[in-house]
Short mmCIF file of C-alpha atoms and ligand atoms in Angstrom, two decimals:
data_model
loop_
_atom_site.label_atom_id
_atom_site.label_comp_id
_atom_site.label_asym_id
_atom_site.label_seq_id
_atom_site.Cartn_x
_atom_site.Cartn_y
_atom_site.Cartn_z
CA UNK A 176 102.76 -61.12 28.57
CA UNK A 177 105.52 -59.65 30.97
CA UNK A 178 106.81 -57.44 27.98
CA UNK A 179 110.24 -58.38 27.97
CA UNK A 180 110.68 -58.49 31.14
CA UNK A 181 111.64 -61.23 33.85
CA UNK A 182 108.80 -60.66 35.87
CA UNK A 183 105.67 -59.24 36.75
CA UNK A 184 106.73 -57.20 39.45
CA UNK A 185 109.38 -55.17 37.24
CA UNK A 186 107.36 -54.75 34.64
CA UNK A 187 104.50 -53.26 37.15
CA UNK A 188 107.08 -51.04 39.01
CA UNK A 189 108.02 -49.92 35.39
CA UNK A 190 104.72 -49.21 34.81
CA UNK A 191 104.44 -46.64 37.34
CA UNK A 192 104.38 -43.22 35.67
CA UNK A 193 101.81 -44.52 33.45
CA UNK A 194 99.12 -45.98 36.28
CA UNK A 195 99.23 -42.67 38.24
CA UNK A 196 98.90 -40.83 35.06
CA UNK A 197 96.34 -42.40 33.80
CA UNK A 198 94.42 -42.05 37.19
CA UNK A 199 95.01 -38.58 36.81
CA UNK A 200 93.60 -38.37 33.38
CA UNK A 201 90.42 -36.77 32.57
CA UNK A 202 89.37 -35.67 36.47
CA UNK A 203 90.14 -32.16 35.77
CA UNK A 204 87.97 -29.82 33.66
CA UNK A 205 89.18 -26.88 31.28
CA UNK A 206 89.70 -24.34 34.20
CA UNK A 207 91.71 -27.15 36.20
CA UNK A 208 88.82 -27.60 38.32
CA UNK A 209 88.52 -31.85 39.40
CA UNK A 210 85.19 -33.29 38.71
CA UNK A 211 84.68 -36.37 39.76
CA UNK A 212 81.00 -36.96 38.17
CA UNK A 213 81.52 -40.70 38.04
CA UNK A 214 81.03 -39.94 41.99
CA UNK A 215 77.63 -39.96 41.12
CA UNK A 216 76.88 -38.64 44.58
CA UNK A 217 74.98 -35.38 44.91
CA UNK A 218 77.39 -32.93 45.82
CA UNK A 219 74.84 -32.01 49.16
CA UNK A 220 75.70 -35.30 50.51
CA UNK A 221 79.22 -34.94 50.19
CA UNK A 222 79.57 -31.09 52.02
CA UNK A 223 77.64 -32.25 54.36
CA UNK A 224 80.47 -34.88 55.67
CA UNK A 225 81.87 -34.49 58.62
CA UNK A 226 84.45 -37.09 59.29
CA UNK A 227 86.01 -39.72 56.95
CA UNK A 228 87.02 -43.56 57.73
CA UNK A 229 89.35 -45.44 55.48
CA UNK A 230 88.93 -48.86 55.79
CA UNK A 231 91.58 -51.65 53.98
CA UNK A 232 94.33 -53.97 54.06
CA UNK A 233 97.97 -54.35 54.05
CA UNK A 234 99.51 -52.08 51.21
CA UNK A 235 95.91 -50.24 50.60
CA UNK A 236 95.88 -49.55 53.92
CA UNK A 237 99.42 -47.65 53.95
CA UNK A 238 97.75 -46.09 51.13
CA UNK A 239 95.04 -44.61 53.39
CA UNK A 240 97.26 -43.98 55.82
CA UNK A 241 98.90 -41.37 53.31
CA UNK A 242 95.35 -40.07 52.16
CA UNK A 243 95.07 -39.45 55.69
CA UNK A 244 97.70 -36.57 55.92
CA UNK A 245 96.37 -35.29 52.75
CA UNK A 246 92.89 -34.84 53.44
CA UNK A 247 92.96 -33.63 56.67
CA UNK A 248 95.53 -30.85 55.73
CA UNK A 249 93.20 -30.14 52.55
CA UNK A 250 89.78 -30.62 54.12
CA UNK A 251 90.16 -29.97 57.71
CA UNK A 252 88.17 -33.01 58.20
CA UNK A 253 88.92 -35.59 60.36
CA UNK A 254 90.23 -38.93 59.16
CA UNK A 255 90.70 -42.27 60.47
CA UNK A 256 92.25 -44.96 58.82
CA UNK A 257 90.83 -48.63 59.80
CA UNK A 258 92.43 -51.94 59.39
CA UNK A 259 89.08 -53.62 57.66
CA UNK A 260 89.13 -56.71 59.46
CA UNK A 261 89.49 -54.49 62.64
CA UNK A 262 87.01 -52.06 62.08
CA UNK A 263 83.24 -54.31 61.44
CA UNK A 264 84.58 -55.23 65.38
CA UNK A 265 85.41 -52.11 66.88
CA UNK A 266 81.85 -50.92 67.47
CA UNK A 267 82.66 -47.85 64.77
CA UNK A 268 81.36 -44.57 65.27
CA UNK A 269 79.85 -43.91 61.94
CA UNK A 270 76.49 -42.56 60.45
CA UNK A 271 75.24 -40.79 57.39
CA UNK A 272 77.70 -37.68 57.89
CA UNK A 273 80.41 -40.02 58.01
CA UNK A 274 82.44 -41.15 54.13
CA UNK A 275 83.43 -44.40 54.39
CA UNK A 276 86.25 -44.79 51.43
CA UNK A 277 87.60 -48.68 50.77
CA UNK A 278 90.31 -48.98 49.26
CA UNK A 279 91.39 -52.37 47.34
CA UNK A 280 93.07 -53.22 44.42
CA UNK A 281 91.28 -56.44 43.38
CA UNK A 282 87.52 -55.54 44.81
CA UNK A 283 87.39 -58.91 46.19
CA UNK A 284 89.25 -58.63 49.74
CA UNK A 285 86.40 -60.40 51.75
CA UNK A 286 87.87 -58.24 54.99
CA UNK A 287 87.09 -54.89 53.39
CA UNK A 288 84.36 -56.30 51.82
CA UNK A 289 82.22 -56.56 55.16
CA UNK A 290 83.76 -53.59 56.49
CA UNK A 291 82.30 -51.70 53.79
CA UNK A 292 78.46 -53.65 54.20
CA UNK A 293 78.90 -52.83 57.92
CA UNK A 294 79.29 -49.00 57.09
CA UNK A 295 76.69 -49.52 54.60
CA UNK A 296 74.23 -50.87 57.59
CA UNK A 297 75.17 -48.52 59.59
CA UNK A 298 73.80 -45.56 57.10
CA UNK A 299 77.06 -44.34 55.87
CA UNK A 300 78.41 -43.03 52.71
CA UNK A 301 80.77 -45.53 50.92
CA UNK A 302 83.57 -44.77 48.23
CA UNK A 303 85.14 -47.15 46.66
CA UNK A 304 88.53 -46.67 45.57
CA UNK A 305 89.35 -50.28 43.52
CA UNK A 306 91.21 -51.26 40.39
CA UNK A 307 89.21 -53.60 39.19
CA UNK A 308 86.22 -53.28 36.86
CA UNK A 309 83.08 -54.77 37.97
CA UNK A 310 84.29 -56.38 41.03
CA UNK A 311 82.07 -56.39 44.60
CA UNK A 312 83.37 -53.72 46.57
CA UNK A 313 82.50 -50.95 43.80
CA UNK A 314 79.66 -52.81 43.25
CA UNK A 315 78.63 -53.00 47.04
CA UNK A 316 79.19 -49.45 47.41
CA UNK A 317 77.47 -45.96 46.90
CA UNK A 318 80.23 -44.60 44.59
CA UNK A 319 83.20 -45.85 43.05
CA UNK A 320 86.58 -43.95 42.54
CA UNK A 321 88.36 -46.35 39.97
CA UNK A 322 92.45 -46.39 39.80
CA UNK A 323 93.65 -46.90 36.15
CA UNK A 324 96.50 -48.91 37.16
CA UNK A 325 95.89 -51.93 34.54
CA UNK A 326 95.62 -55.04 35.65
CA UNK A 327 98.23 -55.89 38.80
CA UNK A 328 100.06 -59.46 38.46
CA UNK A 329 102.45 -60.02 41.09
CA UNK A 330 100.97 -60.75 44.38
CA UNK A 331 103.29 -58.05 45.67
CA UNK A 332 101.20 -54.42 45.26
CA UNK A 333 103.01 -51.86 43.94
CA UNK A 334 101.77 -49.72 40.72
CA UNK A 335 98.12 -50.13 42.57
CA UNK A 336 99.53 -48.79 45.60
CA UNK A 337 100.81 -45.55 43.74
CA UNK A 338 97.40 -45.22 41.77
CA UNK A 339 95.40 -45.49 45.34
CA UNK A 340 97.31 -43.10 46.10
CA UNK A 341 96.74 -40.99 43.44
CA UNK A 342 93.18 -41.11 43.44
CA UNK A 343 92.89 -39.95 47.59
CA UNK A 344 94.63 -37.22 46.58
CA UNK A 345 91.86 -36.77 43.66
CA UNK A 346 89.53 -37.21 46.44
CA UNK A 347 90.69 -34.99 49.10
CA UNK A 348 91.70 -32.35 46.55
CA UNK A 349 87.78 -32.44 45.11
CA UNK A 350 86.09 -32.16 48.46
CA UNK A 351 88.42 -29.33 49.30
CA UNK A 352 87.07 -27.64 46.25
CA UNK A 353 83.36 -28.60 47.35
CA UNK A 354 83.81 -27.19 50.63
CA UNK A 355 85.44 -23.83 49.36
CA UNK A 356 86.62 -21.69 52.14
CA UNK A 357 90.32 -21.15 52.86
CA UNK A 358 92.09 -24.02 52.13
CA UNK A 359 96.20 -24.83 53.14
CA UNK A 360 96.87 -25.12 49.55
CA UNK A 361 94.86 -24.50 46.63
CA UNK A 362 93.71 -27.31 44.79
CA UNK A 363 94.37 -26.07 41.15
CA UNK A 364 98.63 -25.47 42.53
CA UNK A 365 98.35 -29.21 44.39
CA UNK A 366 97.09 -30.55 40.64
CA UNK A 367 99.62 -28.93 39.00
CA UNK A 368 102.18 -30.22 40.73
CA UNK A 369 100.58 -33.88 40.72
CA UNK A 370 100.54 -33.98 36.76
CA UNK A 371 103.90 -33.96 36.66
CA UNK A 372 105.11 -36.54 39.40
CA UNK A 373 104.70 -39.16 36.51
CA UNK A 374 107.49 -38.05 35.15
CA UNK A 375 109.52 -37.34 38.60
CA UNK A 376 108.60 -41.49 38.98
CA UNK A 377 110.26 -42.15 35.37
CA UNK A 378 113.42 -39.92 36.84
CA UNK A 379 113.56 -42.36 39.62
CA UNK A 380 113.38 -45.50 37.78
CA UNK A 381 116.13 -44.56 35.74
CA UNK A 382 118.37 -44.06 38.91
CA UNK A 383 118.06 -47.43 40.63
CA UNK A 384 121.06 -48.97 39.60
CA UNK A 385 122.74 -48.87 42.69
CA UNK A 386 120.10 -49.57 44.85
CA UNK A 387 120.01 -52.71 43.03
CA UNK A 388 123.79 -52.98 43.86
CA UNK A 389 122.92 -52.25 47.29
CA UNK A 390 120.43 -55.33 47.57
CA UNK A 391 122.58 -57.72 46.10
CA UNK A 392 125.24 -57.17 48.59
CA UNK A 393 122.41 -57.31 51.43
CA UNK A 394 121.45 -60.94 49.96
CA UNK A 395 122.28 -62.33 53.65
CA UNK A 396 121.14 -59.64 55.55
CA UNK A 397 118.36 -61.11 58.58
CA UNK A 398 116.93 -57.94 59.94
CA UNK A 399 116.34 -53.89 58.03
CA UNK A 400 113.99 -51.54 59.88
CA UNK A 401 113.05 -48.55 57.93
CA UNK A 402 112.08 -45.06 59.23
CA UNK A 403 109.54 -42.48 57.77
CA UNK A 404 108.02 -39.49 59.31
CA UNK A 405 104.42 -37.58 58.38
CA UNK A 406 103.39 -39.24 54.71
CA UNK A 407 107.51 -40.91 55.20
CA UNK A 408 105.54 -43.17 58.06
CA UNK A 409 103.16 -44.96 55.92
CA UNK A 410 106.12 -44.95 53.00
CA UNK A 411 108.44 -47.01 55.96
CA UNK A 412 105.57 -49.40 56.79
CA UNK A 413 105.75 -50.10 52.99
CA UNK A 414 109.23 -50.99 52.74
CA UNK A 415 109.54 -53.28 55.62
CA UNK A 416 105.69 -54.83 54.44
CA UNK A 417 107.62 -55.38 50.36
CA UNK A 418 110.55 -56.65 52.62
CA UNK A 419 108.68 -59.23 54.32
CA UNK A 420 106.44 -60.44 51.70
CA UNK A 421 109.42 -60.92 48.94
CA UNK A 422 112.15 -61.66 51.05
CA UNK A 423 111.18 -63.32 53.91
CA UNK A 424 113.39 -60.76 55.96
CA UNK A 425 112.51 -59.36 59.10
CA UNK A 426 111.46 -56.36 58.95
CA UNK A 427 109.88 -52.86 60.40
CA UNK A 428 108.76 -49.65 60.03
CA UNK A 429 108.92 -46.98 62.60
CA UNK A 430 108.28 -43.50 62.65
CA UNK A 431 110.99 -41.67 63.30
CA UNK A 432 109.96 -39.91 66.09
CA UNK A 433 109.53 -43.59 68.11
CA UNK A 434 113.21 -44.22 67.97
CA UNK A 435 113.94 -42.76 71.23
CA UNK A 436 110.66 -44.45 73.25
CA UNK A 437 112.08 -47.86 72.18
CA UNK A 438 113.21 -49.23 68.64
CA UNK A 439 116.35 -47.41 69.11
CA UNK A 440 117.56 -50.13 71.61
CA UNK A 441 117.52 -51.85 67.84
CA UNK A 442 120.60 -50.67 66.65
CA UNK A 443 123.79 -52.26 66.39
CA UNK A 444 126.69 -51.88 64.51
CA UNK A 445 125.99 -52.77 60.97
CA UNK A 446 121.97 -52.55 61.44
CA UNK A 447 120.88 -51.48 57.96
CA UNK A 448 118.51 -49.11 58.96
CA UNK A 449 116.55 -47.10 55.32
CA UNK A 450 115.23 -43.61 56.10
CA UNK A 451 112.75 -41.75 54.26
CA UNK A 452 113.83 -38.24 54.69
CA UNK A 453 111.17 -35.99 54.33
CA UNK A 454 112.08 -32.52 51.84
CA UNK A 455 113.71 -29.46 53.24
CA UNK A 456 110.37 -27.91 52.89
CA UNK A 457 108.19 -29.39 54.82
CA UNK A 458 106.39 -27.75 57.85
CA UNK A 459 107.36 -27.85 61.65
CA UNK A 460 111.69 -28.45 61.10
CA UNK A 461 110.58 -32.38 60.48
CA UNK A 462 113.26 -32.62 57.90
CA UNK A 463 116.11 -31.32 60.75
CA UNK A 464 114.67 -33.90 63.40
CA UNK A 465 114.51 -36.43 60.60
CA UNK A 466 118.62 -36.08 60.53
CA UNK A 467 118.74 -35.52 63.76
CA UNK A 468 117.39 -39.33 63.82
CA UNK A 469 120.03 -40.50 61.01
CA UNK A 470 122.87 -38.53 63.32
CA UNK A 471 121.63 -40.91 66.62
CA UNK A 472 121.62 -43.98 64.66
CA UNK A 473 124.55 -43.55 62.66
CA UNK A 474 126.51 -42.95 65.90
CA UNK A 475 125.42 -46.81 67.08
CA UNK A 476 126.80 -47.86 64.04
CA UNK A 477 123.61 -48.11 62.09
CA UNK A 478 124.36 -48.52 58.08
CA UNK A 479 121.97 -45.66 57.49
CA UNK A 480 120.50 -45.74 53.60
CA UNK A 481 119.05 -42.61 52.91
CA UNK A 482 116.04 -41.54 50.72
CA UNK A 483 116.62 -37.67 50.14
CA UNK A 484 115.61 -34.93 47.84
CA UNK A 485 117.84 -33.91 45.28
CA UNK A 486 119.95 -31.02 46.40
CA UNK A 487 119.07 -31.65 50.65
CA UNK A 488 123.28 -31.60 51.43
CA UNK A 489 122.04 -31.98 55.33
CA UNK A 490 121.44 -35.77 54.91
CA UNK A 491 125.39 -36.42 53.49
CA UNK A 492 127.40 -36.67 56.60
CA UNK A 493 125.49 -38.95 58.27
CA UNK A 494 124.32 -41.23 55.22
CA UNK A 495 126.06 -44.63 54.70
CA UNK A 496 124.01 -44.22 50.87
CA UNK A 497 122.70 -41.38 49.54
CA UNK A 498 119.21 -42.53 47.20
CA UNK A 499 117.91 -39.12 45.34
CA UNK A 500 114.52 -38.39 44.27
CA UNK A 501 112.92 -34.92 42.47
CA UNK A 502 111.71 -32.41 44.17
CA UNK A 503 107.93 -32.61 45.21
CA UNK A 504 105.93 -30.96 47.58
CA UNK A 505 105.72 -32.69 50.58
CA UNK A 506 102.49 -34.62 50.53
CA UNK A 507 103.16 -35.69 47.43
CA UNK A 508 106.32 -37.20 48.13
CA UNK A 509 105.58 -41.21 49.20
CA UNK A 510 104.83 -41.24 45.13
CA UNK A 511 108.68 -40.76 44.62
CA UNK A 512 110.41 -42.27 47.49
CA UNK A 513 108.48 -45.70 47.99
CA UNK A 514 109.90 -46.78 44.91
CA UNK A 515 113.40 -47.51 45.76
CA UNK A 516 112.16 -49.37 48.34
CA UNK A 517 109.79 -51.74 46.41
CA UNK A 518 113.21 -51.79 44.56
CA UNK A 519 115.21 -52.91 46.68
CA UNK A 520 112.89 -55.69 47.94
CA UNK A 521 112.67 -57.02 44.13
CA UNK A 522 116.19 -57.02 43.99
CA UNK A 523 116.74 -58.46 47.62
CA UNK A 524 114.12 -61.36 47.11
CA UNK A 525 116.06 -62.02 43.20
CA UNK A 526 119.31 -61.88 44.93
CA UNK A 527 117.89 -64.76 47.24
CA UNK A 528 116.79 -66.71 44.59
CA UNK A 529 112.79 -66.36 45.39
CA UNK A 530 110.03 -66.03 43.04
CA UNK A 531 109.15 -62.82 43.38
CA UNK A 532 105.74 -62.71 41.50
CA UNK A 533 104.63 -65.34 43.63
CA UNK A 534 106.10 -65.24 47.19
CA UNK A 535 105.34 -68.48 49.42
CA UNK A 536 101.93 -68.58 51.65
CA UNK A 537 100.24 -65.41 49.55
CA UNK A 538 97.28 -65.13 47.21
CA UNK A 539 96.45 -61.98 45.30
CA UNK A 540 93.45 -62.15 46.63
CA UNK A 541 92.40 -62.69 50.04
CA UNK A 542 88.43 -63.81 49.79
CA UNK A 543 88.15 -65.66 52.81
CA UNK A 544 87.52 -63.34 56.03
C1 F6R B 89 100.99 -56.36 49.72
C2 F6R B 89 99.65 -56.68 49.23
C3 F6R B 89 98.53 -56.82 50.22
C4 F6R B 89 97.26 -56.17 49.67
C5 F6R B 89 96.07 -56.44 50.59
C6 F6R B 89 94.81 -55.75 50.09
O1 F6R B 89 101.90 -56.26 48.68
O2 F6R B 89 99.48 -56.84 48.06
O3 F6R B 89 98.88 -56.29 51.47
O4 F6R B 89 97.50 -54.79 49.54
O5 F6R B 89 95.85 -57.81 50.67
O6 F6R B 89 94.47 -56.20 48.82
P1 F6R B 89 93.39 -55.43 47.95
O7 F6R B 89 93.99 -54.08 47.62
O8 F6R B 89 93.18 -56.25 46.72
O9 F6R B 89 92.17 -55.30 48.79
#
């Protein structure tokens, strides 16, 4: 049943072109227009929203954290993203002009499960964004957004991570196209470019042998912190979160522009410190202050491992390893460069000898509050 391969977890990181794919497939009409009819929510309801709360866990929640950039820069409507267990407590601001979106892989995550009642009660509108057929958050919701990842194994979440992904930007893309107006990017050029990270994800699969090199020489390694800026934060929250859960490694996720109001008292020489660099293209110089960060920490003797975009030459002096990834626009991006990192964690918790499909103290899913 793992398809020739030693474990779940590789074969689901294999799997990865294929589960954003197929959550791509079939949301797009002839003229490249999305329709999401299995919404079933009149499209009235869904103009008329005026702010949008993401409530999950753990790796969803990183997810949401990414749909947060996206929408916002597509929509121009605010988003928050809520822990689940955080938000039923939080006396949320929320009422019927307010989209509540869940996202969960196995439907059953009691947490987001009475986050998503609580919006419910309080007269929102709930999306469910799930991976599982049938199970109660869809079912407790007004509308479900499935992710066609296949069924997920390993306790560790990683091709349902990419499909939640996937499907915000689905989301975010279609009420950007319900809203009309002037949008940052059209929707039709954002699809485009979408339907053909698949096979950017298969180009980055078939570079990770030396990342796997690069774990099994980090075997004894007791501390990485990993660094991400804009849809690079949530990506860095990821890696030290895989990190944890596999290896049993201390680790955390900053955003890079944090070093300087604290974590940089971190580094020592030989810290291994991963940075998700994010491409020469995007908006407001954050790629030049993102070396500007790798320059700092190399200098305190930080062993810097760098996640760049093929051809970005700026990274190389200051970049202990150099890990490429395709070209995508920037939004897009976590798709491509979380997956060294889930990687490396694999190969880091294989190097220690751990079970990696089944890491100690977890449960795939969490159906106790
Ligand atoms: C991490 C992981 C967890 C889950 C979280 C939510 O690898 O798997 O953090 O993402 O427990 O689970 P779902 O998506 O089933 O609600």
């Amino acid at each position: 049943e793992k398809g020739g391969y030693p474990t779940f977890m590789e074969k689901e990181i294999e799997e990865q072109p294929r589960a954003v794919a197929d959550t791509l497939l079939g949301r797009t009409d002839a003229e490249g227009n999305l329709s999401l009819d299995e919404l079933r929510i009149p499209e009235e309801k869904l103009r008329a929203v005026e702010r949008v709360t993401i409530v999950a866990c753990g790796t969803a929640a990183y997810a949401g954290t990414v749909a947060k950039y996206a929408i916002e820069h597509w929509t121009r409507i605010p988003v928050e993203v809520a822990l689940a267990h955080e938000f039923r407590y939080s006396d949320p601001i929320v009422d019927e002009r307010t989209l509540v979106v869940s996202i969960s892989q196995s439907g059953e995550t009691m947490d987001t499960l009475m986050a998503v009642k609580h919006a419910r009660d309080l007269g929102a509108l709930t999306v469910s964004v799930c991976n599982t057929l049938g199970s109660t958050i869809p079912r407790e919701s007004d509308a479900a957004l499935y992710t066609h990842a296949g069924p997920e194994i390993a306790v560790a979440s990683t091709k349902a991570f990419l499909a939640q992904i996937a499907a915000c930007y689905l989301l975010g893309l279609y009420l950007a196209q319900l809203r009309g107006g002037a949008y940052a990017e059209d929707p039709q050029a954002v699809m485009k470019e979408l339907h053909d990270v698949p096979d950017k994800i298969a180009e980055v699969l078939r570079r990770m042998d030396r990342v796997k090199e690069i774990a099994r020489f980090m075997a004894d390694t007791r501390a990485v912190l990993f660094l991400g800026r804009n849809v690079g934060f949530p990506v860095a929250l990821e890696g030290a979160l895989k990190l944890k859960e596999l290896a049993y490694i201390h680790a955390e996720g900053f955003a890079a522009g944090e070093l300087k109001h604290g974590p940089i008292a971190l580094i020592e020489p030989g810290q291994p410190v991963f940075i998700v660099v994010p491409g020469p293209d995007t908006p407001h110089e954050l790629h030049r202050k993102v070396v500007s960060n790798i320059q700092e920490i190399r200098a305190r003797g930080a062993r810097t491992i760098v996640i760049a975009q093929d051809g970005d030459t700026d990274v190389e002096p200051y970049a202990d390893e150099v890990i490429r990834v395709p070209h995508t626009m920037p939004l897009l991006q976590p798709l491509l460069t979380v997956v060294p990192l889930q990687v490396f964690a694999l190969h880091l918790s294989t190097a220690k000898g751990l079970d990696v499909d089944q890491p100690r103290n977890l449960a795939k899913s969490v159906t106790v509050e």
